[in-house]
Amino acid sequence: MSVPHEAKLRTTAVVLAGGTGQRVGLAIPKQLLKIAGKAVIEHTLSIFENAAGIDDVIVLMAPGFVPDVEKIVAKAGLTKVTKIIEGGNTRNETTERAIAALGEGLAEGEDRNVLFHDAVRPLLSQRVINDCVEALERYQAVDVAIPSADTIIVTRTHGEDGEFITDVPDRSRLRRGQTPQAFKLSTIRKAYEVASGDPNFQATDDCSVVLRYLPDVPIYVVAGDEYNMKVTQPVDVFITDKLFQLASTAAPRQADEAAYRDLLSGKTLVVFGGSYGIGADIATLAEQYGASVYALGRSTTGTHVENPEHIDDALSKAYAETGRIDYVINTAGVLRIGKLAETDNTTIQEALNVNYLAPVQIARASYKYLAETQGQLLLYTSSSYTRGRAEYSLYSSTKAAMVNLTQALADEWAGEGVRVNCVNPERTATPMRTKAFGQEPEGSLLSSEAVARTSLDVLLSEMTGHVIDVRQQDPTRDVTEASGFEQALASVLDRQEDV
């Protein structure tokens, strides 16, 4: 039964965050666990904050932890969150509290769309949200599901003998349910009103309540996403963290040139490795938009990043002259190719000093300045960081270390509002690469200007703890969105062929 076309209804996302974290072995609710530099619930709320089809957000939080979410919302500037209330003892009770809150202030006969989403699904895509909102234009109830890759069996326990198979359903018709689950408020409210008359009422999700108590209401199914996993078991924490690390992530672009000028004017950037290539291009762009830029390099300013005193002096000078440091960028690096057993100690030490110890020293020295401005440290990795390759052991391993350093510092510095991100360019036309490989076919490499533009977008975003891919086949960059499980895996395989 479809509903007739009507004026656009207000759409509210209800984030259900009543879990306690017992199954992942935590003393705090799992939605407060930090992954990729932010609490899980902050990742989830940020998705709805950036969703064009969502007008406002309500959070149902585990009892006793509402103040924690209030602090997260205030600090992150999540303006769409209008209410944070305590959830109930069961999923059903929590939904009932949400329905009551949604009805407050509505005129008689007034309706709205509502999306119920698990707070511990922090990798929800904008595509799924959009599909749910669009489906509510025709249907009263919408579920999100993905095909089951596994064969599902039905079992029965026979005493002490254990479990035995009683049925094997046709896998082609089986789906794994996800969230959001979306409804007209009037529909889900009516379903729960009818269910309240059933003394045996119990359900683990809301679509099943509609299915059982409003059987004449069809429930439309939106295609879900393998990426949209739920953090429930200890292994899920590990997998989610890895997916954040491997996902192709994009920074939101500014609306126009004037927006870049507004955001960068009066800001101070310190760029280590700013003599040429990506670093020089970042410096040029930022200066054009009114920023004070200190582009530092061995060949131009005599700055050696492997020397901690040079780092301290550069930062001190920038701060003394401008009174602030908002962004610190390190693009300096060396690429030495060869078999490790045949590499001399001098080459090994150089790779460690420039590619690893220098970023560590830059991070340590920059912290006090960035904490003052709540600024950002931006590091760079290589597209081979997910898998070391023969004859690239020094380079690949130190670049993998940049990803771990990024994630660790994003978590460590989150309390002070300092953001840390890492850009992962595809093979890029830079002097360092030309020196190592010579001239390569025109059009086969990413331009350093494209990487510099993406770098500015990252600096001006609220992202932290992310690895941002810059790839030739991604000419447009929209608001940050997970690219899908299959695409992430394909990206990993692609990186194995890159440097």
Short mmCIF file of C-alpha atoms in Angstrom, two decimals:
data_model
loop_
_atom_site.label_atom_id
_atom_site.label_comp_id
_atom_site.label_asym_id
_atom_site.label_seq_id
_atom_site.Cartn_x
_atom_site.Cartn_y
_atom_site.Cartn_z
CA MET A 1 0.00 0.00 0.00
CA SER A 2 1.66 3.21 -1.16
CA VAL A 3 0.69 6.61 0.16
CA PRO A 4 -0.42 9.49 -2.07
CA HIS A 5 1.98 12.32 -2.91
CA GLU A 6 1.97 15.01 -0.24
CA ALA A 7 3.95 18.03 0.87
CA LYS A 8 7.49 17.27 1.98
CA LEU A 9 7.53 16.14 5.59
CA ARG A 10 10.17 17.00 8.14
CA THR A 11 12.65 14.12 8.48
CA THR A 12 14.21 13.23 11.82
CA ALA A 13 17.03 10.77 12.46
CA VAL A 14 16.75 8.95 15.77
CA VAL A 15 20.12 7.61 16.86
CA LEU A 16 19.64 4.68 19.22
CA ALA A 17 22.58 4.55 21.61
CA GLY A 18 21.31 2.49 24.51
CA GLY A 19 23.96 -0.28 24.40
CA THR A 20 26.18 -0.84 27.42
CA GLY A 21 29.34 -2.22 25.81
CA GLN A 22 29.36 -5.47 27.79
CA ARG A 23 29.81 -7.67 24.72
CA VAL A 24 32.94 -5.77 23.67
CA GLY A 25 34.29 -5.99 27.22
CA LEU A 26 34.12 -2.29 28.02
CA ALA A 27 33.32 -0.37 31.18
CA ILE A 28 31.71 2.35 29.06
CA PRO A 29 29.04 2.10 26.37
CA LYS A 30 30.55 0.96 23.08
CA GLN A 31 29.18 4.07 21.33
CA LEU A 32 31.64 6.15 23.40
CA LEU A 33 34.61 4.06 22.32
CA LYS A 34 37.05 6.04 20.18
CA ILE A 35 37.79 4.84 16.67
CA ALA A 36 39.83 6.91 14.19
CA GLY A 37 40.15 9.76 16.66
CA LYS A 38 36.46 10.18 17.54
CA ALA A 39 33.85 8.45 19.66
CA VAL A 40 31.80 6.00 17.59
CA ILE A 41 28.64 8.04 18.20
CA GLU A 42 30.33 11.22 16.94
CA HIS A 43 31.14 9.51 13.64
CA THR A 44 27.49 8.43 13.38
CA LEU A 45 26.04 11.83 14.29
CA SER A 46 28.38 13.56 11.83
CA ILE A 47 26.96 11.44 9.01
CA PHE A 48 23.45 12.71 9.71
CA GLU A 49 24.76 16.25 10.24
CA ASN A 50 26.03 16.15 6.64
CA ALA A 51 22.93 14.45 5.20
CA ALA A 52 20.91 16.88 3.09
CA GLY A 53 17.68 14.93 3.62
CA ILE A 54 17.85 15.01 7.43
CA ASP A 55 16.34 18.03 9.20
CA ASP A 56 17.12 17.19 12.82
CA VAL A 57 18.52 14.44 15.05
CA ILE A 58 17.41 12.97 18.38
CA VAL A 59 19.71 10.77 20.47
CA LEU A 60 18.49 8.07 22.86
CA MET A 61 21.49 7.41 25.11
CA ALA A 62 22.23 4.76 27.73
CA PRO A 63 21.11 5.92 31.20
CA GLY A 64 23.81 7.86 33.03
CA PHE A 65 25.73 8.88 29.92
CA VAL A 66 23.61 11.70 28.50
CA PRO A 67 26.15 14.36 29.68
CA ASP A 68 28.90 12.57 27.73
CA VAL A 69 26.94 12.90 24.50
CA GLU A 70 26.04 16.50 25.28
CA LYS A 71 29.74 17.32 25.53
CA ILE A 72 30.50 15.53 22.24
CA VAL A 73 27.70 17.35 20.43
CA ALA A 74 28.71 20.75 21.78
CA LYS A 75 32.39 20.30 20.99
CA ALA A 76 31.77 18.95 17.48
CA GLY A 77 29.24 21.68 16.66
CA LEU A 78 26.55 19.20 15.63
CA THR A 79 23.73 21.69 15.11
CA LYS A 80 21.10 19.19 13.93
CA VAL A 81 21.01 17.39 17.29
CA THR A 82 17.99 18.86 19.07
CA LYS A 83 17.38 16.38 21.90
CA ILE A 84 19.48 13.93 23.91
CA ILE A 85 17.39 11.80 26.23
CA GLU A 86 17.83 8.57 28.16
CA GLY A 87 16.84 5.35 26.48
CA GLY A 88 14.90 2.54 28.12
CA ASN A 89 15.88 -0.86 29.44
CA THR A 90 14.97 -2.58 26.16
CA ARG A 91 15.09 -1.66 22.46
CA ASN A 92 11.29 -1.49 22.39
CA GLU A 93 11.13 0.83 25.38
CA THR A 94 13.78 3.07 23.83
CA THR A 95 11.79 3.31 20.58
CA GLU A 96 8.64 4.16 22.54
CA ARG A 97 10.46 7.01 24.27
CA ALA A 98 11.66 8.26 20.90
CA ILE A 99 8.12 8.14 19.49
CA ALA A 100 6.86 10.17 22.44
CA ALA A 101 9.62 12.75 21.97
CA LEU A 102 8.91 12.98 18.23
CA GLY A 103 5.24 13.67 18.89
CA GLU A 104 5.91 16.66 21.13
CA GLY A 105 4.80 19.88 19.49
CA LEU A 106 3.09 18.22 16.51
CA ALA A 107 -0.37 19.45 15.63
CA GLU A 108 -3.20 16.93 15.41
CA GLY A 109 -2.95 15.02 12.15
CA GLU A 110 0.58 16.27 11.50
CA ASP A 111 3.12 13.65 10.49
CA ARG A 112 6.87 13.38 9.92
CA ASN A 113 9.45 10.93 8.59
CA VAL A 114 11.71 9.17 11.05
CA LEU A 115 14.86 7.10 10.54
CA PHE A 116 15.90 4.86 13.44
CA HIS A 117 19.63 4.10 13.30
CA ASP A 118 22.02 2.21 15.58
CA ALA A 119 24.66 4.55 17.00
CA VAL A 120 27.20 1.73 16.66
CA ARG A 121 26.95 1.68 12.86
CA PRO A 122 29.39 4.56 12.20
CA LEU A 123 30.06 3.73 8.53
CA LEU A 124 26.59 4.44 7.17
CA SER A 125 26.70 5.92 3.67
CA GLN A 126 24.87 8.99 2.42
CA ARG A 127 23.49 6.84 -0.40
CA VAL A 128 21.58 4.61 2.04
CA ILE A 129 20.18 7.64 3.88
CA ASN A 130 19.04 9.22 0.62
CA ASP A 131 17.41 5.98 -0.55
CA CYS A 132 15.49 5.68 2.73
CA VAL A 133 14.23 9.26 2.59
CA GLU A 134 13.17 8.86 -1.05
CA ALA A 135 11.39 5.57 -0.30
CA LEU A 136 9.32 7.28 2.39
CA GLU A 137 7.78 9.43 -0.33
CA ARG A 138 5.91 6.29 -1.47
CA TYR A 139 5.86 3.90 1.48
CA GLN A 140 5.06 4.02 5.17
CA ALA A 141 7.77 1.61 6.31
CA VAL A 142 11.28 0.98 4.97
CA ASP A 143 14.00 -1.47 5.97
CA VAL A 144 17.65 -1.67 4.90
CA ALA A 145 19.15 -5.08 4.14
CA ILE A 146 21.93 -6.86 2.27
CA PRO A 147 22.05 -10.37 0.75
CA SER A 148 23.40 -13.13 2.94
CA ALA A 149 26.73 -14.43 1.69
CA ASP A 150 26.55 -17.34 4.13
CA THR A 151 24.25 -20.32 4.08
CA ILE A 152 21.77 -20.00 6.95
CA ILE A 153 20.76 -23.10 8.84
CA VAL A 154 17.95 -23.73 11.31
CA THR A 155 18.88 -25.96 14.24
CA ARG A 156 17.29 -27.66 17.19
CA THR A 157 18.99 -28.79 20.37
CA HIS A 158 18.55 -32.42 21.43
CA GLY A 159 19.49 -32.59 25.06
CA GLU A 160 23.15 -33.18 25.73
CA ASP A 161 23.75 -34.35 22.16
CA GLY A 162 24.01 -30.74 20.93
CA GLU A 163 22.50 -29.02 17.90
CA PHE A 164 21.21 -30.63 14.71
CA ILE A 165 20.08 -29.04 11.42
CA THR A 166 16.32 -29.02 10.88
CA ASP A 167 16.16 -26.77 7.81
CA VAL A 168 18.32 -24.93 5.27
CA PRO A 169 16.34 -21.96 3.86
CA ASP A 170 16.86 -20.80 0.29
CA ARG A 171 19.76 -18.33 0.59
CA SER A 172 18.63 -16.34 -2.45
CA ARG A 173 15.69 -15.01 -0.45
CA LEU A 174 17.55 -14.34 2.78
CA ARG A 175 18.71 -10.85 3.73
CA ARG A 176 20.69 -9.47 6.65
CA GLY A 177 18.89 -6.55 8.24
CA GLN A 178 20.69 -3.29 8.96
CA THR A 179 19.65 0.21 9.97
CA PRO A 180 18.31 2.80 9.41
CA GLN A 181 14.74 1.57 9.56
CA ALA A 182 12.47 4.33 8.32
CA PHE A 183 8.80 5.07 8.91
CA LYS A 184 6.06 7.61 8.84
CA LEU A 185 5.78 8.57 12.49
CA SER A 186 2.04 7.82 12.42
CA THR A 187 2.76 4.28 11.20
CA ILE A 188 5.37 3.28 13.78
CA ARG A 189 3.31 4.93 16.54
CA LYS A 190 0.23 2.92 15.53
CA ALA A 191 2.25 -0.31 15.42
CA TYR A 192 3.48 0.21 18.97
CA GLU A 193 -0.03 1.14 20.17
CA VAL A 194 -1.37 -2.16 18.83
CA ALA A 195 1.62 -4.06 20.23
CA SER A 196 1.02 -2.64 23.69
CA GLY A 197 -2.09 -4.82 23.91
CA ASP A 198 -0.02 -7.98 23.47
CA PRO A 199 1.22 -9.26 26.85
CA ASN A 200 3.94 -11.25 25.07
CA PHE A 201 5.19 -8.32 22.97
CA GLN A 202 8.93 -8.44 22.39
CA ALA A 203 10.96 -7.41 19.34
CA THR A 204 14.59 -6.67 18.54
CA ASP A 205 13.87 -4.22 15.73
CA ASP A 206 11.08 -1.88 14.64
CA CYS A 207 10.21 -3.30 11.21
CA SER A 208 9.23 -6.57 12.87
CA VAL A 209 6.74 -4.62 15.03
CA VAL A 210 5.10 -3.19 11.90
CA LEU A 211 5.19 -6.58 10.17
CA ARG A 212 3.47 -8.32 13.08
CA TYR A 213 0.98 -5.72 14.27
CA LEU A 214 0.23 -3.83 11.01
CA PRO A 215 0.34 -6.73 8.52
CA ASP A 216 -1.38 -4.70 5.78
CA VAL A 217 1.48 -2.18 5.67
CA PRO A 218 4.15 -3.25 3.14
CA ILE A 219 7.75 -2.77 4.22
CA TYR A 220 9.93 -1.65 1.33
CA VAL A 221 13.55 -2.86 1.31
CA VAL A 222 16.42 -0.51 0.46
CA ALA A 223 19.73 -2.07 -0.57
CA GLY A 224 22.17 -1.79 2.31
CA ASP A 225 25.95 -1.74 2.33
CA GLU A 226 28.50 -4.29 3.60
CA TYR A 227 30.38 -1.33 5.03
CA ASN A 228 27.45 -0.49 7.32
CA MET A 229 28.57 -2.95 9.98
CA LYS A 230 27.52 -2.92 13.63
CA VAL A 231 30.13 -2.71 16.40
CA THR A 232 28.96 -5.49 18.71
CA GLN A 233 31.77 -7.96 19.36
CA PRO A 234 35.42 -7.24 20.25
CA VAL A 235 36.53 -8.17 16.72
CA ASP A 236 34.14 -5.53 15.32
CA VAL A 237 36.14 -2.78 17.02
CA PHE A 238 39.27 -3.95 15.24
CA ILE A 239 37.54 -4.36 11.86
CA THR A 240 35.83 -0.96 12.05
CA ASP A 241 39.09 0.73 12.88
CA LYS A 242 40.71 -0.94 9.88
CA LEU A 243 37.82 0.03 7.61
CA PHE A 244 38.20 3.66 8.68
CA GLN A 245 41.88 3.33 7.87
CA LEU A 246 41.35 1.74 4.46
CA ALA A 247 38.20 3.52 3.31
CA SER A 248 38.54 6.01 0.50
CA THR A 249 37.64 9.24 2.23
CA ALA A 250 37.09 12.65 0.70
CA ALA A 251 37.20 16.05 2.32
CA PRO A 252 34.33 18.45 1.65
CA ARG A 253 35.23 21.12 -0.88
CA GLN A 254 34.40 24.76 -0.23
CA ALA A 255 31.60 26.36 -2.21
CA ASP A 256 33.77 28.84 -4.10
CA GLU A 257 37.05 30.74 -4.09
CA ALA A 258 35.65 33.32 -1.66
CA ALA A 259 35.01 30.57 0.90
CA TYR A 260 38.66 29.48 0.78
CA ARG A 261 39.70 33.10 1.29
CA ASP A 262 37.38 33.53 4.27
CA LEU A 263 38.72 30.41 5.96
CA LEU A 264 42.43 30.92 5.25
CA SER A 265 42.80 34.67 5.55
CA GLY A 266 44.79 35.52 8.67
CA LYS A 267 45.79 31.89 9.30
CA THR A 268 49.38 30.68 9.54
CA LEU A 269 50.68 27.58 7.75
CA VAL A 270 54.07 26.02 8.31
CA VAL A 271 55.02 23.67 5.46
CA PHE A 272 58.01 21.38 5.93
CA GLY A 273 59.15 20.06 2.57
CA GLY A 274 57.87 23.25 0.96
CA SER A 275 60.69 23.78 -1.53
CA TYR A 276 59.02 21.97 -4.42
CA GLY A 277 56.32 19.47 -5.35
CA ILE A 278 53.21 19.07 -3.21
CA GLY A 279 54.53 21.21 -0.36
CA ALA A 280 55.36 24.15 -2.66
CA ASP A 281 51.95 23.91 -4.32
CA ILE A 282 50.18 23.95 -0.94
CA ALA A 283 52.17 27.05 0.04
CA THR A 284 51.32 28.83 -3.21
CA LEU A 285 47.59 28.06 -2.94
CA ALA A 286 47.36 29.09 0.71
CA GLU A 287 49.18 32.37 0.05
CA GLN A 288 46.76 33.16 -2.77
CA TYR A 289 43.92 32.82 -0.26
CA GLY A 290 45.49 35.23 2.23
CA ALA A 291 47.30 32.91 4.63
CA SER A 292 50.74 33.60 6.10
CA VAL A 293 52.84 30.71 4.84
CA TYR A 294 56.27 29.52 5.91
CA ALA A 295 57.50 27.14 3.19
CA LEU A 296 60.60 25.41 4.49
CA GLY A 297 63.03 23.16 2.69
CA ARG A 298 66.61 22.04 2.54
CA SER A 299 67.31 23.74 -0.82
CA THR A 300 65.48 27.02 -0.10
CA THR A 301 65.68 27.86 3.61
CA GLY A 302 68.34 25.38 4.69
CA THR A 303 65.81 23.60 6.92
CA HIS A 304 66.69 19.97 7.55
CA VAL A 305 63.66 18.16 8.95
CA GLU A 306 65.88 15.51 10.51
CA ASN A 307 67.33 18.22 12.77
CA PRO A 308 65.01 18.93 15.76
CA GLU A 309 66.60 22.35 16.27
CA HIS A 310 65.70 23.38 12.73
CA ILE A 311 62.10 22.33 13.38
CA ASP A 312 61.90 24.28 16.64
CA ASP A 313 63.46 27.37 15.08
CA ALA A 314 61.05 27.34 12.13
CA LEU A 315 57.99 27.04 14.34
CA SER A 316 59.24 29.64 16.82
CA LYS A 317 59.87 32.13 14.01
CA ALA A 318 56.42 31.65 12.47
CA TYR A 319 54.75 32.07 15.86
CA ALA A 320 56.81 35.14 16.79
CA GLU A 321 55.97 36.88 13.52
CA THR A 322 52.25 36.02 13.26
CA GLY A 323 51.21 35.19 16.81
CA ARG A 324 49.67 31.87 15.82
CA ILE A 325 50.17 28.59 13.98
CA ASP A 326 47.01 27.01 12.60
CA TYR A 327 48.32 24.29 10.32
CA VAL A 328 51.54 22.30 10.18
CA ILE A 329 52.16 20.23 7.05
CA ASN A 330 55.00 17.80 6.41
CA THR A 331 55.57 16.63 2.84
CA ALA A 332 59.32 16.01 3.24
CA GLY A 333 60.51 12.52 2.42
CA VAL A 334 63.15 10.43 0.70
CA LEU A 335 62.63 7.43 -1.58
CA ARG A 336 65.44 4.90 -1.54
CA ILE A 337 64.92 1.71 -3.54
CA GLY A 338 66.97 -1.44 -3.07
CA LYS A 339 67.27 -4.78 -1.36
CA LEU A 340 67.58 -4.35 2.39
CA ALA A 341 70.45 -6.82 2.70
CA GLU A 342 72.44 -4.70 0.25
CA THR A 343 71.57 -1.31 1.82
CA ASP A 344 74.27 0.45 3.83
CA ASN A 345 73.75 1.91 7.29
CA THR A 346 73.92 5.50 6.07
CA THR A 347 70.97 4.97 3.70
CA ILE A 348 68.97 3.17 6.37
CA GLN A 349 69.58 5.95 8.88
CA GLU A 350 68.64 8.62 6.36
CA ALA A 351 65.31 6.90 5.59
CA LEU A 352 64.49 6.56 9.27
CA ASN A 353 65.53 10.13 10.09
CA VAL A 354 63.62 11.83 7.28
CA ASN A 355 60.61 9.58 6.79
CA TYR A 356 59.92 8.62 10.40
CA LEU A 357 61.80 10.53 13.08
CA ALA A 358 61.31 13.92 11.40
CA PRO A 359 57.46 13.67 11.39
CA VAL A 360 57.59 12.53 15.02
CA GLN A 361 59.72 15.54 15.95
CA ILE A 362 57.52 17.88 13.92
CA ALA A 363 54.42 16.54 15.67
CA ARG A 364 55.95 16.88 19.13
CA ALA A 365 57.19 20.43 18.49
CA SER A 366 53.93 21.55 16.84
CA TYR A 367 51.58 20.36 19.55
CA LYS A 368 51.70 23.42 21.82
CA TYR A 369 51.02 25.78 18.92
CA LEU A 370 48.19 23.71 17.44
CA ALA A 371 46.55 23.23 20.84
CA GLU A 372 46.36 27.02 21.16
CA THR A 373 44.51 27.42 17.82
CA GLN A 374 42.82 23.99 17.76
CA GLY A 375 44.60 23.52 14.47
CA GLN A 376 45.68 20.53 12.42
CA LEU A 377 48.78 18.48 11.67
CA LEU A 378 48.81 17.01 8.17
CA LEU A 379 51.09 14.10 7.29
CA TYR A 380 51.58 12.10 4.09
CA THR A 381 51.77 8.40 3.41
CA SER A 382 52.33 6.27 0.30
CA SER A 383 49.81 4.21 -1.62
CA SER A 384 51.88 1.12 -0.70
CA TYR A 385 51.32 1.53 3.04
CA THR A 386 48.89 -1.40 3.23
CA ARG A 387 51.42 -3.90 1.89
CA GLY A 388 55.20 -3.65 1.71
CA ARG A 389 56.83 -4.50 -1.62
CA ALA A 390 60.18 -5.99 -2.49
CA GLU A 391 62.96 -3.36 -2.59
CA TYR A 392 60.70 -0.77 -0.92
CA SER A 393 61.02 -2.08 2.64
CA LEU A 394 62.36 1.16 4.14
CA TYR A 395 60.00 3.46 2.30
CA SER A 396 56.81 1.39 2.67
CA SER A 397 57.37 0.61 6.35
CA THR A 398 58.03 4.23 7.33
CA LYS A 399 54.99 5.36 5.34
CA ALA A 400 52.84 2.76 7.08
CA ALA A 401 54.11 4.23 10.33
CA MET A 402 52.64 7.61 9.29
CA VAL A 403 49.16 6.09 9.23
CA ASN A 404 49.57 4.67 12.72
CA LEU A 405 51.08 7.93 13.97
CA THR A 406 48.11 9.84 12.52
CA GLN A 407 45.53 7.65 14.21
CA ALA A 408 47.37 7.58 17.54
CA LEU A 409 47.84 11.36 17.69
CA ALA A 410 44.27 12.04 16.54
CA ASP A 411 43.09 10.08 19.56
CA GLU A 412 45.73 11.48 21.90
CA TRP A 413 45.07 15.11 20.95
CA ALA A 414 41.30 14.97 20.51
CA GLY A 415 40.71 16.42 23.98
CA GLU A 416 42.54 19.60 23.01
CA GLY A 417 40.73 19.91 19.69
CA VAL A 418 43.86 19.27 17.61
CA ARG A 419 43.11 17.35 14.41
CA VAL A 420 45.56 15.02 12.71
CA ASN A 421 45.08 13.58 9.23
CA CYS A 422 47.14 11.80 6.60
CA VAL A 423 46.95 12.26 2.82
CA ASN A 424 47.56 9.20 0.66
CA PRO A 425 48.29 10.30 -2.92
CA GLU A 426 48.29 7.94 -5.84
CA ARG A 427 51.53 7.97 -7.85
CA THR A 428 52.23 11.69 -8.17
CA ALA A 429 54.43 13.71 -10.49
CA THR A 430 56.98 15.16 -8.06
CA PRO A 431 60.71 15.80 -8.35
CA MET A 432 61.34 13.01 -5.81
CA ARG A 433 59.54 10.49 -8.00
CA THR A 434 61.22 11.72 -11.19
CA LYS A 435 64.61 11.33 -9.52
CA ALA A 436 63.78 7.74 -8.57
CA PHE A 437 62.04 6.60 -11.77
CA GLY A 438 62.89 9.11 -14.48
CA GLN A 439 60.32 10.50 -16.89
CA GLU A 440 57.07 8.50 -17.03
CA PRO A 441 54.26 8.51 -19.65
CA GLU A 442 52.26 11.74 -19.69
CA GLY A 443 48.91 11.40 -17.95
CA SER A 444 49.96 8.33 -15.96
CA LEU A 445 50.62 10.32 -12.78
CA LEU A 446 48.53 12.50 -10.51
CA SER A 447 49.51 16.17 -10.51
CA SER A 448 51.01 17.67 -7.36
CA GLU A 449 48.55 20.58 -7.73
CA ALA A 450 45.60 18.18 -7.36
CA VAL A 451 47.11 16.73 -4.19
CA ALA A 452 47.73 20.24 -2.86
CA ARG A 453 44.10 21.22 -3.46
CA THR A 454 42.86 18.14 -1.62
CA SER A 455 45.30 18.91 1.19
CA LEU A 456 43.74 22.35 1.64
CA ASP A 457 40.27 20.78 1.77
CA VAL A 458 41.45 18.42 4.50
CA LEU A 459 42.97 21.27 6.50
CA LEU A 460 39.72 23.22 6.35
CA SER A 461 37.55 20.24 7.36
CA GLU A 462 36.65 18.93 10.81
CA MET A 463 38.03 15.49 9.99
CA THR A 464 40.57 13.84 12.26
CA GLY A 465 42.26 10.46 12.28
CA HIS A 466 41.55 9.85 8.59
CA VAL A 467 43.61 8.62 5.67
CA ILE A 468 42.48 10.63 2.64
CA ASP A 469 43.03 9.01 -0.74
CA VAL A 470 43.75 11.20 -3.77
CA ARG A 471 43.30 9.18 -6.94
CA GLN A 472 43.14 10.06 -10.63
CA GLN A 473 39.85 8.26 -11.15
CA ASP A 474 38.15 10.43 -8.49
CA PRO A 475 37.86 13.80 -10.28
CA THR A 476 35.05 15.01 -8.04
CA ARG A 477 35.18 15.09 -4.26
CA ASP A 478 31.96 15.46 -2.32
CA VAL A 479 31.19 15.42 1.40
CA THR A 480 33.06 12.65 3.21
CA GLU A 481 31.48 9.27 2.56
CA ALA A 482 32.59 5.69 2.90
CA SER A 483 33.06 4.20 -0.55
CA GLY A 484 31.70 0.71 0.12
CA PHE A 485 33.28 -2.51 1.30
CA GLU A 486 33.99 -3.84 -2.17
CA GLN A 487 35.56 -0.58 -3.29
CA ALA A 488 37.73 -0.49 -0.17
CA LEU A 489 39.02 -3.98 -0.88
CA ALA A 490 39.61 -3.07 -4.54
CA SER A 491 41.50 0.00 -3.36
CA VAL A 492 43.76 -2.17 -1.23
CA LEU A 493 44.53 -4.38 -4.21
CA ASP A 494 45.21 -1.34 -6.38
CA ARG A 495 47.66 0.03 -3.82
CA GLN A 496 49.68 -3.15 -4.02
CA GLU A 497 50.60 -2.10 -7.57
CA ASP A 498 51.40 1.50 -6.65
CA VAL A 499 54.41 3.08 -4.96
#
